[in-house]
Short mmCIF file of C-alpha atoms in Angstrom, two decimals:
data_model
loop_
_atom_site.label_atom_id
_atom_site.label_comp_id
_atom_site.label_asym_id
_atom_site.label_seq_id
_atom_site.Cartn_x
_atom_site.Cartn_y
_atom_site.Cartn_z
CA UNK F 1049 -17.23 -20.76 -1.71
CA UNK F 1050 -13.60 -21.95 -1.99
CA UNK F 1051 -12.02 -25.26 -3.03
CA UNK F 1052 -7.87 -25.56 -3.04
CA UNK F 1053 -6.16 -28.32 -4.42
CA UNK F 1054 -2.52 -29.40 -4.18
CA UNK F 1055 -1.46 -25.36 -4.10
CA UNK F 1056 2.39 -25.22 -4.13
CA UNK F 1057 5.14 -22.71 -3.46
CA UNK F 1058 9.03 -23.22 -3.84
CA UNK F 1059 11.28 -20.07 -3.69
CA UNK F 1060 14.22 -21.00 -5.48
CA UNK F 1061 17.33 -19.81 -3.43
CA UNK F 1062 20.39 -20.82 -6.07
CA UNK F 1063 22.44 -24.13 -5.69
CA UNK F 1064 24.11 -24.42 -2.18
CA UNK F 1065 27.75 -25.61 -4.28
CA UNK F 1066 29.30 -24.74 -7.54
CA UNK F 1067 27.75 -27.15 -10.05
CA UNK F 1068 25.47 -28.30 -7.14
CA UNK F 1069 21.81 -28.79 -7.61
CA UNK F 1070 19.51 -25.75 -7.01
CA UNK F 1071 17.90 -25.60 -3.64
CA UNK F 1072 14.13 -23.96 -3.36
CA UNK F 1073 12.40 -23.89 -0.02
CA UNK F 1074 9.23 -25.73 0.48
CA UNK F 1075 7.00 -22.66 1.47
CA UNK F 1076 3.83 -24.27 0.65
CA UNK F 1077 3.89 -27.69 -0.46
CA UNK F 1078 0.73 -29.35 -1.69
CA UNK F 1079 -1.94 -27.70 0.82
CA UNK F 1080 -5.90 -28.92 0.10
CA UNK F 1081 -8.71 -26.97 1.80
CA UNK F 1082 -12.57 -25.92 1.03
CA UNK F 1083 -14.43 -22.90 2.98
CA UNK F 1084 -17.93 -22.58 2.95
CA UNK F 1085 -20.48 -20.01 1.95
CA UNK F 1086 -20.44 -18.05 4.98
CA UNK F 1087 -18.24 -19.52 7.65
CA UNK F 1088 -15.26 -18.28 8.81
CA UNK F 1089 -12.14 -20.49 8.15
CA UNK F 1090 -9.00 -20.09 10.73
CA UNK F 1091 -5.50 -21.24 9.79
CA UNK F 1092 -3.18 -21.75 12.78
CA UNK F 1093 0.50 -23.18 12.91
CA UNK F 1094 3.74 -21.79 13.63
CA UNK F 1095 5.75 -18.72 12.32
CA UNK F 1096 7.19 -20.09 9.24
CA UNK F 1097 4.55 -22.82 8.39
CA UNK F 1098 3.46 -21.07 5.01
CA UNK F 1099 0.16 -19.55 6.28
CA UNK F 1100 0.76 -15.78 5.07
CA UNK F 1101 2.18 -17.22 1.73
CA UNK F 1102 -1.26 -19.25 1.48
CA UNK F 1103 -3.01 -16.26 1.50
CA UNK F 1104 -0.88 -14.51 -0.64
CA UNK F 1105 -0.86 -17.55 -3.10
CA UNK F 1106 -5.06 -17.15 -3.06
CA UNK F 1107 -4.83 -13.52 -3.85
CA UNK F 1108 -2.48 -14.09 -6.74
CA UNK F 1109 0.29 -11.64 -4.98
CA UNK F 1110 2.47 -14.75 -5.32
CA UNK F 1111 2.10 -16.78 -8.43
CA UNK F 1112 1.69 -20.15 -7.47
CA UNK F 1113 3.94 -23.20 -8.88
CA UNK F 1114 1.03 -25.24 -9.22
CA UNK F 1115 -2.64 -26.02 -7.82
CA UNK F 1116 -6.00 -24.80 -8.72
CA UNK F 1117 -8.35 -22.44 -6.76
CA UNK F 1118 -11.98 -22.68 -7.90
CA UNK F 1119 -14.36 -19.73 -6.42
CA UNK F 1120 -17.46 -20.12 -6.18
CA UNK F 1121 -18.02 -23.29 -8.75
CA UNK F 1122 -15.70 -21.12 -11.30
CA UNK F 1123 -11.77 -21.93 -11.64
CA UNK F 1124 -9.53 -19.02 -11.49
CA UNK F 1125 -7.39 -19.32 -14.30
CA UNK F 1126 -6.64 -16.52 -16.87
CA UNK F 1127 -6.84 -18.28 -19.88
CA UNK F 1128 -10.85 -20.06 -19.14
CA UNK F 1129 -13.02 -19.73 -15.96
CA UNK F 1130 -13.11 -16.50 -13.92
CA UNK F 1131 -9.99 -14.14 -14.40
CA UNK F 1132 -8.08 -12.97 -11.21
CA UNK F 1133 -9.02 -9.41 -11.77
CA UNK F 1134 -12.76 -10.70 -11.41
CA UNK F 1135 -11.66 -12.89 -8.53
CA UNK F 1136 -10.17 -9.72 -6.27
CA UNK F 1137 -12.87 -7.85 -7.19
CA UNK F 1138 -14.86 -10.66 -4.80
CA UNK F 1139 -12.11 -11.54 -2.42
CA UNK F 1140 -10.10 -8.77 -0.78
CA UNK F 1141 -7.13 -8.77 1.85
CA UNK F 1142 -6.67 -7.23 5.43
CA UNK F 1143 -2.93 -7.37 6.07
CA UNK F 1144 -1.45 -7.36 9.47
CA UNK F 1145 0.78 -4.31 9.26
CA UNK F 1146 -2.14 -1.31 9.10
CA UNK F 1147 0.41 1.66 8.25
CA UNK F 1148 2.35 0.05 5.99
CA UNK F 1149 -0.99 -1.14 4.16
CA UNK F 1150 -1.90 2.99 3.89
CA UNK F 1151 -0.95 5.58 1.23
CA UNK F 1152 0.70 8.06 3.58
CA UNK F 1153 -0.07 10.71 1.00
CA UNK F 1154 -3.64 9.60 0.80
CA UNK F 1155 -6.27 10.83 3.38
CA UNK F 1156 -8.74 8.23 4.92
CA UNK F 1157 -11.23 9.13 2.61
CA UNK F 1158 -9.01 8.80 -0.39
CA UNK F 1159 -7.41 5.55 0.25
CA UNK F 1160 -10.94 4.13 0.62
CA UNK F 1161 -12.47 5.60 -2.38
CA UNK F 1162 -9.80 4.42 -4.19
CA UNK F 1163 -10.90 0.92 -5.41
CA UNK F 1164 -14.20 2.00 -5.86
CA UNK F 1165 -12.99 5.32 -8.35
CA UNK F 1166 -10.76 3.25 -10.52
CA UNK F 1167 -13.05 0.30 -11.10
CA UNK F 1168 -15.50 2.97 -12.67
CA UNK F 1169 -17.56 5.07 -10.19
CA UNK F 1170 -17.40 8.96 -10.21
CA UNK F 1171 -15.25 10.68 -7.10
CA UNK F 1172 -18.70 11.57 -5.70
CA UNK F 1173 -20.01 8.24 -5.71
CA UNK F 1174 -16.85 6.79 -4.59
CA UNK F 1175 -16.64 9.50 -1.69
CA UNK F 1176 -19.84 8.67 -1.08
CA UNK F 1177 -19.25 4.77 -0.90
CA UNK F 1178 -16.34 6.09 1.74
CA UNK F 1179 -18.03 7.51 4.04
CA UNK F 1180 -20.83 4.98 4.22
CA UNK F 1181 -18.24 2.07 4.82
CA UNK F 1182 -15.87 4.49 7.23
CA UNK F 1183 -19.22 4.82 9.21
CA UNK F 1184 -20.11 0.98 9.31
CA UNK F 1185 -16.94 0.40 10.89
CA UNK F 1186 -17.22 2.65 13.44
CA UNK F 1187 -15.04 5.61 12.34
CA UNK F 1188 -17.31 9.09 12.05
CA UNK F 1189 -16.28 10.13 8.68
CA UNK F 1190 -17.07 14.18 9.48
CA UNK F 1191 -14.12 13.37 12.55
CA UNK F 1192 -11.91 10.96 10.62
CA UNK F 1193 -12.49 11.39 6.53
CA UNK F 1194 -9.60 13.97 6.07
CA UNK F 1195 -7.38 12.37 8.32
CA UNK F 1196 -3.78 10.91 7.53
CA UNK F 1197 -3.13 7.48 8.20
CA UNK F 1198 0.07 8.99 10.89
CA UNK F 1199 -3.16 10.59 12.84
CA UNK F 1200 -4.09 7.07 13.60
CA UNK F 1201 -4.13 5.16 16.26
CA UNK F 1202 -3.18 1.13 15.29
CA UNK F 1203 -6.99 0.31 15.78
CA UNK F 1204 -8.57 3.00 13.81
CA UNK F 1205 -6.10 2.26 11.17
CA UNK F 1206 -6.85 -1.61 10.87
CA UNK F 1207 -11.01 0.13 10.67
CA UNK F 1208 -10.00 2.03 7.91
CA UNK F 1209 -8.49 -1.03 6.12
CA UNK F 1210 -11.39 -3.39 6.92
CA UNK F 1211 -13.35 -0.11 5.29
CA UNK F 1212 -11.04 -0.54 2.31
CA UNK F 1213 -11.33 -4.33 1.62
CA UNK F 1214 -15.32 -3.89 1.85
CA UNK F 1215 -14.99 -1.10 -0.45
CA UNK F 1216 -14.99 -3.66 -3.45
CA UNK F 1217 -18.51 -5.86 -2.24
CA UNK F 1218 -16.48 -8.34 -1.61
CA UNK F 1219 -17.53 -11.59 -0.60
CA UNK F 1220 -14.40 -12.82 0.83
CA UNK F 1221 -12.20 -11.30 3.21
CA UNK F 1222 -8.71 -12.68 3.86
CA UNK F 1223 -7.67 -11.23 7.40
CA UNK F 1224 -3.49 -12.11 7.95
CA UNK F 1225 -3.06 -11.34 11.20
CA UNK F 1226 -4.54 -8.36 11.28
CA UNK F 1227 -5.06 -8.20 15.26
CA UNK F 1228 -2.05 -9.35 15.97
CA UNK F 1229 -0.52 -5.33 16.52
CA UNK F 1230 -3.01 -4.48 18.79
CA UNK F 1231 -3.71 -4.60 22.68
CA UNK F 1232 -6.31 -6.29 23.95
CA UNK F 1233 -9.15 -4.05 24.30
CA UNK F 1234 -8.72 -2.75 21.04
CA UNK F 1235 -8.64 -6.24 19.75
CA UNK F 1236 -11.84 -7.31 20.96
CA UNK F 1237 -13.25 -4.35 19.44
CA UNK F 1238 -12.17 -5.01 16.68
CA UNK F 1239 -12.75 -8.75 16.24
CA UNK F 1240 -16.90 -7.65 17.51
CA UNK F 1241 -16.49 -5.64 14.23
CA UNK F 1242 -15.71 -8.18 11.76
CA UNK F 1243 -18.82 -10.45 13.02
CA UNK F 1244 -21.07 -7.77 13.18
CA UNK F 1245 -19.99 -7.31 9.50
CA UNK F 1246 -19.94 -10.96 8.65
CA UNK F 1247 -23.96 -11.21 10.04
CA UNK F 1248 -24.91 -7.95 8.22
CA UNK F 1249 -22.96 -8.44 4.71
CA UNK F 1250 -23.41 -12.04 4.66
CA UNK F 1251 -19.03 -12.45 4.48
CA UNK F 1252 -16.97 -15.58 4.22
CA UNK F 1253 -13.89 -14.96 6.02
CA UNK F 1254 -10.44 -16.73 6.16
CA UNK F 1255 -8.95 -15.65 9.37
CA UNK F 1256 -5.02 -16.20 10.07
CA UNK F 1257 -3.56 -15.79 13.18
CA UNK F 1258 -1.49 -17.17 16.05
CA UNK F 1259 -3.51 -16.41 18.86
CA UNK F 1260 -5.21 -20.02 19.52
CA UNK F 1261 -7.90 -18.21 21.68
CA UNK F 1262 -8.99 -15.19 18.73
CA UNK F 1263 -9.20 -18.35 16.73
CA UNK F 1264 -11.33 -20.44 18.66
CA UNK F 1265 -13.55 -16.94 19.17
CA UNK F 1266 -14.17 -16.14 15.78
CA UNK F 1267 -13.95 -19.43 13.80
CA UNK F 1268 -16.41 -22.06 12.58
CA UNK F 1269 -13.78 -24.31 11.62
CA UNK F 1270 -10.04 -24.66 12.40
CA UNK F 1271 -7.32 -25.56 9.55
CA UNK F 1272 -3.76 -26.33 11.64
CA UNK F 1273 -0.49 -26.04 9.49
CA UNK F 1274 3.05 -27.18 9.99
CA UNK F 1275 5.90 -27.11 7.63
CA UNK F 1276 4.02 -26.28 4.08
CA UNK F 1277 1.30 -28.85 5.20
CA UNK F 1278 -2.31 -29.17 6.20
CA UNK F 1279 -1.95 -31.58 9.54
CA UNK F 1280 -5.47 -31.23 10.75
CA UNK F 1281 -8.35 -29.77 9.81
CA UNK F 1282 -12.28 -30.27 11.52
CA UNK F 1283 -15.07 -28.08 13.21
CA UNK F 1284 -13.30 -25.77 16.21
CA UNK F 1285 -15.04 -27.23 19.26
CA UNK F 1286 -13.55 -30.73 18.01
CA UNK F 1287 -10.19 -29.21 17.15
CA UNK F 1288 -9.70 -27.58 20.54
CA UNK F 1289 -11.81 -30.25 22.86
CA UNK F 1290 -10.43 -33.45 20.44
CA UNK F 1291 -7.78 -33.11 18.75
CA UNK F 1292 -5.93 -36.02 16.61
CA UNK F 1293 -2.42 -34.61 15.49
CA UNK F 1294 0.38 -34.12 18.43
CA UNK F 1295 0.89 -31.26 16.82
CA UNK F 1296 -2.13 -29.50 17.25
CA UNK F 1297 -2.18 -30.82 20.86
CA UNK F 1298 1.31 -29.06 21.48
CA UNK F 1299 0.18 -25.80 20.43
CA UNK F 1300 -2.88 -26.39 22.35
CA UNK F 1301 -1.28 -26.79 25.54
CA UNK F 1302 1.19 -24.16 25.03
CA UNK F 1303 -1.75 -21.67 25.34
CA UNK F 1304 -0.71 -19.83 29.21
CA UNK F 1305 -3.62 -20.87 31.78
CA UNK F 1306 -4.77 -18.01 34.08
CA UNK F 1307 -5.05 -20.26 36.92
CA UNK F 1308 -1.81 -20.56 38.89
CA UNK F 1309 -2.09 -24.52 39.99
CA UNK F 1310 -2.68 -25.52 35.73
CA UNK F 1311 1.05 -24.13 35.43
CA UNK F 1312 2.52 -25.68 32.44
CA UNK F 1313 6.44 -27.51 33.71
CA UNK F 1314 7.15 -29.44 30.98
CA UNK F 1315 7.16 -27.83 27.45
CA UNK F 1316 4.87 -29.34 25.24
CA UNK F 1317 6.72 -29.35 22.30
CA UNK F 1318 10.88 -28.69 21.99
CA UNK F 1319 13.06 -28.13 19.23
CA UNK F 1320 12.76 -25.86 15.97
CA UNK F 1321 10.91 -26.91 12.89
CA UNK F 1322 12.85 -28.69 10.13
CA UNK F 1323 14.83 -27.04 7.45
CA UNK F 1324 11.82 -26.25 4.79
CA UNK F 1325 14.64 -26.63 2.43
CA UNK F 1326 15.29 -30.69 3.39
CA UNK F 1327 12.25 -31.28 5.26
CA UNK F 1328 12.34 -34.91 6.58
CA UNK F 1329 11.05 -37.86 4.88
CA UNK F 1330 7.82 -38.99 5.32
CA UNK F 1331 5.85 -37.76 8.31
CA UNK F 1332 7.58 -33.74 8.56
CA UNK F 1333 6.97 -33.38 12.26
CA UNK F 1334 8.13 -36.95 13.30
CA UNK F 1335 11.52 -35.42 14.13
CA UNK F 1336 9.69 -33.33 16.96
CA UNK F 1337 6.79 -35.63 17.81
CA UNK F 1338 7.29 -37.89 21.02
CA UNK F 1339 5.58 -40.93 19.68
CA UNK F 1340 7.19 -41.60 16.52
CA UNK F 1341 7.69 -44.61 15.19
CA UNK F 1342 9.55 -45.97 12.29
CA UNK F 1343 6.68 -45.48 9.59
CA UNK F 1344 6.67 -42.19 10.46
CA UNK F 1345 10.03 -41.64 8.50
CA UNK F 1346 8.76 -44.44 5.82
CA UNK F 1347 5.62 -42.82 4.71
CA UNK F 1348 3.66 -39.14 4.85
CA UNK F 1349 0.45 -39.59 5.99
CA UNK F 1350 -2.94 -38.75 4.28
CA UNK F 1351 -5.32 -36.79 5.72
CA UNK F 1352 -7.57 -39.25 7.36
CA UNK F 1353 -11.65 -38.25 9.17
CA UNK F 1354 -12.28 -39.34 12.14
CA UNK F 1355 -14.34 -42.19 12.82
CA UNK F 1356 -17.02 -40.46 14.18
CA UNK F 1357 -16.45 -36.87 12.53
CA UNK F 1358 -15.83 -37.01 8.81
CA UNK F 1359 -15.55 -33.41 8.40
CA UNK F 1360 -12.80 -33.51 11.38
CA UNK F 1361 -9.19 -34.90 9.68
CA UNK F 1362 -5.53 -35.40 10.31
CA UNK F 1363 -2.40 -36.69 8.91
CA UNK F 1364 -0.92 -38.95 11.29
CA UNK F 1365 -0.63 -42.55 10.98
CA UNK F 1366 -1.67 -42.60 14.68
CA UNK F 1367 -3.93 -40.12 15.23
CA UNK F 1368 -4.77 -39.29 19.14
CA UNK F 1369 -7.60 -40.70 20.25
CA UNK F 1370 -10.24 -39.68 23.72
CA UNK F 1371 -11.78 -42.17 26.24
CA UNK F 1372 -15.42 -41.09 26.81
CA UNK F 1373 -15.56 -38.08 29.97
CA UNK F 1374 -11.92 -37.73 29.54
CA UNK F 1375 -11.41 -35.30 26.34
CA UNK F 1376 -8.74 -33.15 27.81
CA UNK F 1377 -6.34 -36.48 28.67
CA UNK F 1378 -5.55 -37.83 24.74
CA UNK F 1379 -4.06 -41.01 24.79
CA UNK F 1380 -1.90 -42.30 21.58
CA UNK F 1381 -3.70 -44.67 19.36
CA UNK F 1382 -1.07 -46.14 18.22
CA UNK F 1383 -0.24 -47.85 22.13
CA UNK F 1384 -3.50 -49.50 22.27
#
């Protein structure tokens, strides 16, 4: 449905000195990915690792520096292939933040008719189309149609933007953390939601988020990104059974246990990322990565398959590797 190639992002922030060179910061920084016809994609990584600003650089909210995006067997591009106007109209957004995402002025039933009114149906086909998609998600539109979005709980407001997004037919939805805001049983309602949709609609789905475990529940595949970067990418039972990058085995462990004797003692991972201004030379998480050697600083790795997974990669010139019956104890590949 989706191939990326070498998308970039640099926010220029001025020149640190008079007469100095200009300094940008690396937000995204050459990231390659493809998501299938009907699977859901989700992106992991820590808060600053350019995941929001990849899907913001998808939707065309950011203009991109350089890369191409090619939907569908059609490249995005304004000037020959599919336009980006065409390209929302099949790809829509769920942002994290549900009230800020809402019209206050609007009522439910206005904000979702919305799309639907200015792209050319009448207001009683598009109030129509409202209350059909306000009922799929579980919000009874004779209860909740005339509603303002301050009436709303977090969870029925995060409904009414899923309702919003699939107001378009799209085929694509882009969700950035959006069930990060709410508690748990809310959440899982809400995450039952989007597959139900997903089987009924037929949806691809890119799914952001920092939870590890909402990933691992709603994913098909697993993308993990640190400083700008794709690190690892592969199926999610081999990501979160087998992992290859030290990175995605950090934030793997940091996940709490519920049983009191798996406490975790030692921190899996210390230290803050690198400046994304002056990221370090070759390999950007050797200055954090406990087996680092000195090719790490010499050369950035490629992402790489896995011997017995090509469709499971990482970028690390010594990937982790598993002894047969022993997948949750990695042992470095570059010490054998």
């Amino acid at each position: 449905m989706l191939i990326v190639r070498g998308l970039k992002k640099h926010f220029d922030i001025g020149a640190q000195s008079f007469g100095g060179e200009r300094s940008v910061v690396r937000a995204v920084d050459g990231v390659d990915f493809t998501v299938a016809k009907g699977e859901t994609l989700g992106i992991v990584g820590e808060s600053g690792c350019g995941k929001s600003t990849t899907a913001r650089l998808l939707m065309h909210l950011i203009q991109p520096d350089a890369g191409s995006l090619i939907f569908d067997g059609e490249e995005v591009n304004a000037i020959r292939g599919m336009s980006v106007s065409d390209m929302r109209r099949n790809m829509q957004m769920v942002f994290q933040d549900s009230y800020a995402s809402l019209n206050p002025r609007l009522t439910i039933r206005e904000s979702v008719a919305y799309g639907p009114r200015v792209t050319g149906l009448s207001r009683a086909q598009a109030r129509a189309r409202s209350d059909s998609l306000l009922d799929m998600v579980g919000m009874d539109p004779s209860n909740f149609a005339n509603r303002y979005p301050h009436e709303l709980s977090g969870g029925q407001r995060q409904r009414v933007n899923i309702a919003r997004a699939l107001a378009m037919a799209p085929r694509v939805l882009i969700l950035d953390e959006s069930v990060s805001a709410l508690d748990k049983s809310v959440e899982a309602q809400v995450l039952n939601l989007l597959r139900k949709l997903k089987r009924e609609l037929g949806l691809t789905y890119i799914f952001i988020s920092h939870d590890l475990n909402v990933v691992r529940y709603i994913s098909d595949r697993v993308l993990v990104m640190y400083l700008g970067q794709v690190v690892e990418s592969g199926p999610v039972d081999a990501i979160y059974t087998a992992a290859r990058h030290p990175y995605t085995r950090a934030l793997l462990s940091s996940r709490p246990s519920m049983d009191p004797r798996k406490r975790i003692e030692i921190a899996p991972l210390t230290g803050d990322p690198p400046n994304p201004i002056n990221p370090p030379s070759g390999c950007r998480f050797r200055t954090r990565c406990p087996q680092a050697q000195p090719l790490c600083a010499q050369e950035a790795p490629a992402l790489a398959s896995a011997p017995s997974d090509v469709s499971h990669v990482a970028a690390c010139h010594f990937p982790l590797t598993y002894e047969p019956g022993l997948a949750s104890h990695p042992v470095s590949g570059a010490r054998q």
